[in-house]
Amino acid sequence: MVNVALLSKWHVHADDYARQANQNEHIQIKVVWDENVERGQEWAKQLTVPFEPDLKEVLADPEIDAVIVDTPTNLHKEIIILAAEYKKHIFTEKILAFTVEECNEIYEAVNQNQVKLMVSLPRLTENYYLYAEQVLNEGLLGKLTSIRCRLAHNGAVPLEGNPNGWLPKHFFNKEECGGGAFIDLGAHPIYLTNRLAGPVKAVIARLQPQSENEVDVNSVAIIEYENGALGTIETGFLSSGSPFQLELYGTEGALLIEDDKIRLKSKQLGEGWHTPDTLPTALPLPMEQWISSIIEGKIPSITEKDVQGLTLINQAAILSQTQGRRVEKDEILTVKK
């Protein structure tokens, strides 16, 4: 049994991870800590576990094997490194950190202390992603020339009695979040396209805020890949009814995924569009992979490369927006480590 401490309910997915933990036969939630004491006490009461206001007391407890981190993103580096130093395994919400340099520091602490770190990038486990990967690997699209991914929702569309929409107010706090729609919801298109298109060469981004918010709520990035393909990543908090879309185009065909509808056209398959009869079996969710890595030593499918690549795009996009220009990958990677 892996005894777990929940560290903060700041993120909107914190309840989801608590539920996944409770549903996993190998996990036991033992305690809650939160930088917001009142919120933490209420959450602990709901979960019928103790609340501990002192983080170091939680981490020093020898009965605690691991932590699930849902703090503000600007606290990730400090808290995750501290947890690693106390020899606790770590599961955390994306993104890991604001810069590649900070990610390197976190992984250095994780590796030195021989603990398991998992960042939740769940769409890399989905059957549609695995199918897209399969289609590329089989050469059915020929040479990949273009990839587009869109994921958006209406979280910042004003509601009656809530001018900020249904997202919590702190999701628009630039200091805590590091950004808005792109760094949060845009993470999913970023890590999906990174996997499918390969190494990135350069980024151009437009991260557009609403007048009353300092973070972006409607964002687009154009990605240049080393293989010559172009990528378009679209996200936002202002789109009602927007479907998830993943599109791949190549010299031999096209793959279009829109929610649960999948269509493939390939010269190698004859004329017209084809719908797959079956899809690959989905992989275990990130939390399941994390626990398997702790208990059985299994190697997760979600890797440090995925996590670093996600941060790289975010860091480059913010620089592109701030300076109004194209940003080369090497500009980010040559920052002093």
CSV table of C-alpha atoms in Angstrom, one decimal:
chain,number,residue,atom,x,y,z
A,1,MET,CA,0.0,0.0,0.0
A,2,VAL,CA,1.2,3.5,-0.9
A,3,ASN,CA,0.3,6.0,1.7
A,4,VAL,CA,-0.3,9.4,0.1
A,5,ALA,CA,-0.6,13.0,1.3
A,6,LEU,CA,-2.7,15.4,-0.8
A,7,LEU,CA,-0.9,18.7,-1.1
A,8,SER,CA,-3.4,21.5,-1.9
A,9,LYS,CA,-6.8,21.7,-3.6
A,10,TRP,CA,-5.8,24.7,-5.6
A,11,HIS,CA,-6.1,23.1,-9.0
A,12,VAL,CA,-9.5,22.2,-10.5
A,13,HIS,CA,-8.4,18.6,-11.0
A,14,ALA,CA,-7.5,18.0,-7.4
A,15,ASP,CA,-10.8,16.3,-6.7
A,16,ASP,CA,-10.3,14.1,-9.7
A,17,TYR,CA,-7.0,12.9,-8.4
A,18,ALA,CA,-8.4,12.3,-4.9
A,19,ARG,CA,-11.1,10.2,-6.5
A,20,GLN,CA,-8.6,8.3,-8.6
A,21,ALA,CA,-6.5,7.7,-5.5
A,22,ASN,CA,-9.5,6.4,-3.6
A,23,GLN,CA,-10.4,4.1,-6.4
A,24,ASN,CA,-6.9,2.6,-6.6
A,25,GLU,CA,-6.5,-0.4,-4.4
A,26,HIS,CA,-2.8,0.3,-3.9
A,27,ILE,CA,-3.3,3.9,-2.6
A,28,GLN,CA,-4.4,5.1,0.8
A,29,ILE,CA,-5.0,8.9,1.4
A,30,LYS,CA,-3.7,9.6,4.9
A,31,VAL,CA,-3.6,13.4,5.3
A,32,VAL,CA,-4.3,16.8,3.5
A,33,TRP,CA,-2.1,19.9,3.5
A,34,ASP,CA,-3.1,23.1,1.8
A,35,GLU,CA,-1.5,26.6,1.6
A,36,ASN,CA,-5.1,27.8,2.2
A,37,VAL,CA,-5.9,26.4,5.6
A,38,GLU,CA,-9.6,26.9,5.5
A,39,ARG,CA,-9.9,25.2,2.1
A,40,GLY,CA,-7.6,22.3,3.3
A,41,GLN,CA,-9.6,21.8,6.4
A,42,GLU,CA,-12.8,21.5,4.5
A,43,TRP,CA,-11.3,19.1,2.0
A,44,ALA,CA,-9.9,16.9,4.7
A,45,LYS,CA,-13.3,16.8,6.4
A,46,GLN,CA,-14.9,15.7,3.1
A,47,LEU,CA,-12.3,13.0,2.7
A,48,THR,CA,-12.5,12.0,6.4
A,49,VAL,CA,-8.7,12.3,6.9
A,50,PRO,CA,-6.7,14.7,9.1
A,51,PHE,CA,-5.6,18.1,8.0
A,52,GLU,CA,-2.0,19.1,8.8
A,53,PRO,CA,-1.1,22.9,8.5
A,54,ASP,CA,2.7,22.3,8.6
A,55,LEU,CA,4.0,20.9,5.3
A,56,LYS,CA,7.3,19.8,6.8
A,57,GLU,CA,5.4,17.8,9.4
A,58,VAL,CA,3.6,16.0,6.5
A,59,LEU,CA,6.8,15.3,4.7
A,60,ALA,CA,8.7,14.2,7.8
A,61,ASP,CA,6.1,11.6,8.6
A,62,PRO,CA,7.7,8.2,7.9
A,63,GLU,CA,4.3,6.7,7.2
A,64,ILE,CA,3.8,8.9,4.1
A,65,ASP,CA,5.3,7.3,1.0
A,66,ALA,CA,4.1,9.8,-1.7
A,67,VAL,CA,2.4,13.1,-2.4
A,68,ILE,CA,-0.1,14.3,-4.9
A,69,VAL,CA,0.7,18.0,-5.7
A,70,ASP,CA,-2.1,20.3,-6.8
A,71,THR,CA,-0.6,23.6,-5.5
A,72,PRO,CA,-0.4,26.8,-7.5
A,73,THR,CA,2.2,26.2,-10.3
A,74,ASN,CA,4.5,28.8,-8.9
A,75,LEU,CA,5.0,26.6,-5.8
A,76,HIS,CA,5.7,23.4,-7.7
A,77,LYS,CA,9.5,23.7,-7.8
A,78,GLU,CA,9.9,24.5,-4.0
A,79,ILE,CA,7.4,21.8,-2.9
A,80,ILE,CA,8.4,19.1,-5.3
A,81,ILE,CA,12.1,19.4,-4.5
A,82,LEU,CA,11.3,19.4,-0.8
A,83,ALA,CA,9.2,16.3,-1.2
A,84,ALA,CA,12.0,14.6,-3.1
A,85,GLU,CA,14.5,15.5,-0.4
A,86,TYR,CA,12.2,13.8,2.1
A,87,LYS,CA,12.2,10.7,-0.2
A,88,LYS,CA,8.6,11.0,-1.2
A,89,HIS,CA,7.3,9.9,-4.6
A,90,ILE,CA,5.5,12.7,-6.4
A,91,PHE,CA,2.5,12.9,-8.7
A,92,THR,CA,1.7,16.4,-10.0
A,93,GLU,CA,-0.6,18.4,-12.3
A,94,LYS,CA,0.9,19.8,-15.4
A,95,ILE,CA,2.8,21.9,-16.0
A,96,LEU,CA,5.8,20.9,-13.9
A,97,ALA,CA,7.5,24.3,-13.9
A,98,PHE,CA,7.6,27.6,-15.7
A,99,THR,CA,11.1,27.1,-17.3
A,100,VAL,CA,13.2,24.3,-18.6
A,101,GLU,CA,15.9,25.3,-16.1
A,102,GLU,CA,13.5,24.8,-13.2
A,103,CYS,CA,12.4,21.4,-14.6
A,104,ASN,CA,16.1,20.4,-14.7
A,105,GLU,CA,16.5,21.4,-11.1
A,106,ILE,CA,13.4,19.3,-10.1
A,107,TYR,CA,14.6,16.2,-12.0
A,108,GLU,CA,18.0,16.6,-10.5
A,109,ALA,CA,16.5,16.4,-7.0
A,110,VAL,CA,14.2,13.5,-8.0
A,111,ASN,CA,17.0,11.5,-9.5
A,112,GLN,CA,19.4,12.2,-6.6
A,113,ASN,CA,16.8,11.0,-4.1
A,114,GLN,CA,15.7,8.0,-6.2
A,115,VAL,CA,12.0,8.8,-6.1
A,116,LYS,CA,9.3,8.5,-8.8
A,117,LEU,CA,7.9,11.7,-10.4
A,118,MET,CA,4.8,11.6,-12.6
A,119,VAL,CA,3.3,14.6,-14.3
A,120,SER,CA,-0.3,14.1,-15.4
A,121,LEU,CA,-0.4,14.2,-19.2
A,122,PRO,CA,-3.4,12.0,-19.6
A,123,ARG,CA,-4.2,12.3,-23.3
A,124,LEU,CA,-1.0,10.4,-24.2
A,125,THR,CA,-2.8,7.3,-22.9
A,126,GLU,CA,-5.9,7.7,-25.0
A,127,ASN,CA,-6.8,5.3,-27.8
A,128,TYR,CA,-7.2,8.1,-30.4
A,129,TYR,CA,-3.6,9.4,-29.7
A,130,LEU,CA,-2.3,5.8,-29.9
A,131,TYR,CA,-4.1,5.4,-33.3
A,132,ALA,CA,-2.6,8.6,-34.6
A,133,GLU,CA,0.8,7.4,-33.6
A,134,GLN,CA,0.2,4.0,-35.3
A,135,VAL,CA,-0.9,5.7,-38.5
A,136,LEU,CA,2.3,7.7,-38.6
A,137,ASN,CA,4.5,4.8,-37.8
A,138,GLU,CA,2.9,2.7,-40.5
A,139,GLY,CA,3.6,5.5,-43.0
A,140,LEU,CA,0.0,5.9,-44.1
A,141,LEU,CA,0.3,9.7,-44.2
A,142,GLY,CA,3.7,9.6,-46.0
A,143,LYS,CA,5.9,12.5,-44.8
A,144,LEU,CA,4.1,14.6,-42.1
A,145,THR,CA,3.8,18.2,-43.4
A,146,SER,CA,1.2,19.7,-41.0
A,147,ILE,CA,-0.4,19.0,-37.6
A,148,ARG,CA,-3.1,21.0,-35.9
A,149,CYS,CA,-4.6,20.5,-32.4
A,150,ARG,CA,-7.4,22.5,-30.8
A,151,LEU,CA,-8.7,22.2,-27.3
A,152,ALA,CA,-10.8,25.0,-25.8
A,153,HIS,CA,-13.7,25.6,-23.5
A,154,ASN,CA,-16.0,28.3,-22.1
A,155,GLY,CA,-14.4,28.6,-18.6
A,156,ALA,CA,-13.9,32.4,-18.9
A,157,VAL,CA,-17.3,33.2,-20.5
A,158,PRO,CA,-19.2,35.4,-18.1
A,159,LEU,CA,-22.1,33.8,-16.2
A,160,GLU,CA,-24.9,35.4,-14.3
A,161,GLY,CA,-23.5,36.2,-10.9
A,162,ASN,CA,-19.9,35.3,-12.0
A,163,PRO,CA,-18.3,37.7,-14.5
A,164,ASN,CA,-15.2,35.5,-14.7
A,165,GLY,CA,-17.1,32.4,-15.8
A,166,TRP,CA,-16.9,29.0,-14.1
A,167,LEU,CA,-13.1,28.7,-13.7
A,168,PRO,CA,-11.9,29.7,-10.2
A,169,LYS,CA,-10.7,33.2,-9.9
A,170,HIS,CA,-7.2,32.2,-9.1
A,171,PHE,CA,-6.9,30.6,-12.6
A,172,PHE,CA,-6.5,34.2,-13.8
A,173,ASN,CA,-3.7,35.0,-11.3
A,174,LYS,CA,-0.5,35.4,-13.4
A,175,GLU,CA,1.9,35.0,-10.5
A,176,GLU,CA,0.4,31.7,-9.4
A,177,CYS,CA,-0.4,30.3,-12.9
A,178,GLY,CA,2.4,31.7,-15.0
A,179,GLY,CA,-0.2,32.4,-17.7
A,180,GLY,CA,-3.7,31.5,-18.7
A,181,ALA,CA,-5.3,29.3,-21.3
A,182,PHE,CA,-2.1,28.4,-23.2
A,183,ILE,CA,-0.1,27.2,-20.2
A,184,ASP,CA,-3.1,25.3,-18.7
A,185,LEU,CA,-5.6,23.9,-21.3
A,186,GLY,CA,-3.1,24.4,-24.1
A,187,ALA,CA,-0.8,21.9,-22.4
A,188,HIS,CA,-2.7,19.0,-23.9
A,189,PRO,CA,-2.4,20.0,-27.6
A,190,ILE,CA,1.3,20.9,-26.9
A,191,TYR,CA,2.3,17.5,-25.5
A,192,LEU,CA,0.3,15.6,-28.1
A,193,THR,CA,1.8,17.5,-31.1
A,194,ASN,CA,5.3,17.3,-29.6
A,195,ARG,CA,5.0,13.5,-29.5
A,196,LEU,CA,3.5,13.1,-33.0
A,197,ALA,CA,5.6,15.7,-34.9
A,198,GLY,CA,8.9,15.3,-33.1
A,199,PRO,CA,11.6,17.8,-32.1
A,200,VAL,CA,10.7,21.5,-32.2
A,201,LYS,CA,12.8,24.1,-34.0
A,202,ALA,CA,11.0,27.4,-33.3
A,203,VAL,CA,7.8,28.9,-31.9
A,204,ILE,CA,5.6,31.9,-32.8
A,205,ALA,CA,2.7,32.6,-30.4
A,206,ARG,CA,-0.1,35.1,-29.8
A,207,LEU,CA,-1.5,34.9,-26.3
A,208,GLN,CA,-4.4,37.2,-26.1
A,209,PRO,CA,-5.9,38.4,-22.8
A,210,GLN,CA,-9.3,40.0,-22.1
A,211,SER,CA,-9.1,43.5,-21.0
A,212,GLU,CA,-10.1,42.6,-17.4
A,213,ASN,CA,-7.7,39.7,-17.1
A,214,GLU,CA,-3.9,39.8,-17.3
A,215,VAL,CA,-3.6,36.2,-18.5
A,216,ASP,CA,-4.4,34.9,-22.0
A,217,VAL,CA,-7.8,33.5,-22.6
A,218,ASN,CA,-7.6,33.0,-26.4
A,219,SER,CA,-4.3,31.7,-27.8
A,220,VAL,CA,-2.6,30.3,-30.9
A,221,ALA,CA,0.9,29.1,-31.5
A,222,ILE,CA,2.7,28.1,-34.7
A,223,ILE,CA,5.3,25.5,-34.2
A,224,GLU,CA,8.2,24.8,-36.7
A,225,TYR,CA,9.5,21.2,-36.3
A,226,GLU,CA,13.0,20.0,-37.2
A,227,ASN,CA,11.5,17.7,-39.8
A,228,GLY,CA,10.0,20.6,-41.8
A,229,ALA,CA,6.4,20.2,-40.6
A,230,LEU,CA,4.4,23.1,-39.3
A,231,GLY,CA,2.1,22.8,-36.3
A,232,THR,CA,-0.8,24.9,-35.1
A,233,ILE,CA,-1.9,24.8,-31.5
A,234,GLU,CA,-5.2,26.5,-30.6
A,235,THR,CA,-6.7,26.9,-27.1
A,236,GLY,CA,-8.8,29.3,-25.1
A,237,PHE,CA,-11.3,29.8,-22.3
A,238,LEU,CA,-13.9,31.6,-24.5
A,239,SER,CA,-15.3,28.9,-26.7
A,240,SER,CA,-18.7,27.3,-26.1
A,241,GLY,CA,-19.2,24.0,-27.8
A,242,SER,CA,-15.7,23.8,-29.2
A,243,PRO,CA,-14.8,20.2,-30.1
A,244,PHE,CA,-11.5,18.6,-29.5
A,245,GLN,CA,-9.7,18.4,-32.8
A,246,LEU,CA,-6.4,16.7,-33.9
A,247,GLU,CA,-5.5,16.8,-37.5
A,248,LEU,CA,-2.5,15.4,-39.3
A,249,TYR,CA,-1.6,16.0,-42.9
A,250,GLY,CA,1.1,14.4,-45.0
A,251,THR,CA,2.2,13.7,-48.5
A,252,GLU,CA,0.2,10.5,-48.7
A,253,GLY,CA,-2.9,11.3,-46.7
A,254,ALA,CA,-4.7,12.9,-43.8
A,255,LEU,CA,-6.0,11.9,-40.4
A,256,LEU,CA,-8.9,13.9,-38.8
A,257,ILE,CA,-10.0,13.3,-35.2
A,258,GLU,CA,-12.9,15.3,-33.8
A,259,ASP,CA,-14.0,14.2,-30.4
A,260,ASP,CA,-15.0,10.5,-31.0
A,261,LYS,CA,-15.1,10.8,-34.8
A,262,ILE,CA,-12.0,9.5,-36.6
A,263,ARG,CA,-11.4,9.6,-40.4
A,264,LEU,CA,-8.4,8.5,-42.4
A,265,LYS,CA,-7.5,9.1,-46.0
A,266,SER,CA,-4.4,7.5,-47.5
A,267,LYS,CA,-3.3,6.7,-51.0
A,268,GLN,CA,-2.2,3.4,-49.7
A,269,LEU,CA,-5.8,2.5,-48.7
A,270,GLY,CA,-7.5,3.5,-51.9
A,271,GLU,CA,-10.0,6.2,-52.6
A,272,GLY,CA,-12.2,8.0,-50.0
A,273,TRP,CA,-12.2,8.3,-46.3
A,274,HIS,CA,-11.8,5.3,-44.0
A,275,THR,CA,-13.1,4.8,-40.4
A,276,PRO,CA,-11.1,2.4,-38.2
A,277,ASP,CA,-12.9,-0.7,-37.1
A,278,THR,CA,-10.9,-0.9,-33.9
A,279,LEU,CA,-8.6,1.4,-32.0
A,280,PRO,CA,-5.6,0.5,-29.9
A,281,THR,CA,-6.2,-0.3,-26.2
A,282,ALA,CA,-5.8,2.8,-24.1
A,283,LEU,CA,-2.8,2.8,-21.7
A,284,PRO,CA,-3.2,3.1,-17.9
A,285,LEU,CA,-3.9,6.6,-16.7
A,286,PRO,CA,-0.9,8.6,-15.3
A,287,MET,CA,-1.7,7.8,-11.7
A,288,GLU,CA,-1.9,4.1,-12.4
A,289,GLN,CA,1.4,4.3,-14.2
A,290,TRP,CA,2.9,6.2,-11.3
A,291,ILE,CA,1.8,3.6,-8.8
A,292,SER,CA,3.1,0.7,-11.0
A,293,SER,CA,6.5,2.4,-11.2
A,294,ILE,CA,6.6,2.7,-7.4
A,295,ILE,CA,5.4,-0.8,-6.6
A,296,GLU,CA,6.6,-2.9,-9.5
A,297,GLY,CA,9.4,-0.7,-11.1
A,298,LYS,CA,7.5,-0.5,-14.4
A,299,ILE,CA,8.7,2.2,-16.8
A,300,PRO,CA,5.9,4.8,-17.5
A,301,SER,CA,5.0,5.7,-21.0
A,302,ILE,CA,4.9,9.4,-20.0
A,303,THR,CA,8.5,10.6,-19.8
A,304,GLU,CA,10.8,13.4,-18.7
A,305,LYS,CA,11.1,14.2,-22.4
A,306,ASP,CA,7.4,14.8,-22.6
A,307,VAL,CA,7.4,17.0,-19.6
A,308,GLN,CA,10.5,19.0,-20.7
A,309,GLY,CA,9.0,19.4,-24.2
A,310,LEU,CA,5.8,20.9,-22.8
A,311,THR,CA,7.7,23.4,-20.7
A,312,LEU,CA,9.9,24.3,-23.7
A,313,ILE,CA,6.9,25.3,-25.8
A,314,ASN,CA,5.3,27.3,-23.0
A,315,GLN,CA,8.5,29.2,-22.2
A,316,ALA,CA,9.1,29.9,-25.9
A,317,ALA,CA,5.5,31.0,-26.5
A,318,ILE,CA,5.6,33.5,-23.6
A,319,LEU,CA,8.9,34.9,-24.9
A,320,SER,CA,7.4,35.2,-28.4
A,321,GLN,CA,4.3,37.0,-27.1
A,322,THR,CA,6.4,39.3,-24.9
A,323,GLN,CA,8.9,40.3,-27.6
A,324,GLY,CA,6.6,39.9,-30.6
A,325,ARG,CA,8.9,37.6,-32.6
A,326,ARG,CA,9.8,34.0,-33.6
A,327,VAL,CA,11.7,32.2,-30.8
A,328,GLU,CA,14.3,29.5,-31.6
A,329,LYS,CA,14.4,26.4,-29.4
A,330,ASP,CA,18.1,26.9,-28.8
A,331,GLU,CA,17.4,30.3,-27.2
A,332,ILE,CA,15.6,28.4,-24.4
A,333,LEU,CA,18.0,25.5,-24.1
A,334,THR,CA,21.1,27.6,-23.9
A,335,VAL,CA,19.7,29.5,-20.8
A,336,LYS,CA,22.2,29.0,-18.0
A,337,LYS,CA,21.4,25.8,-16.1
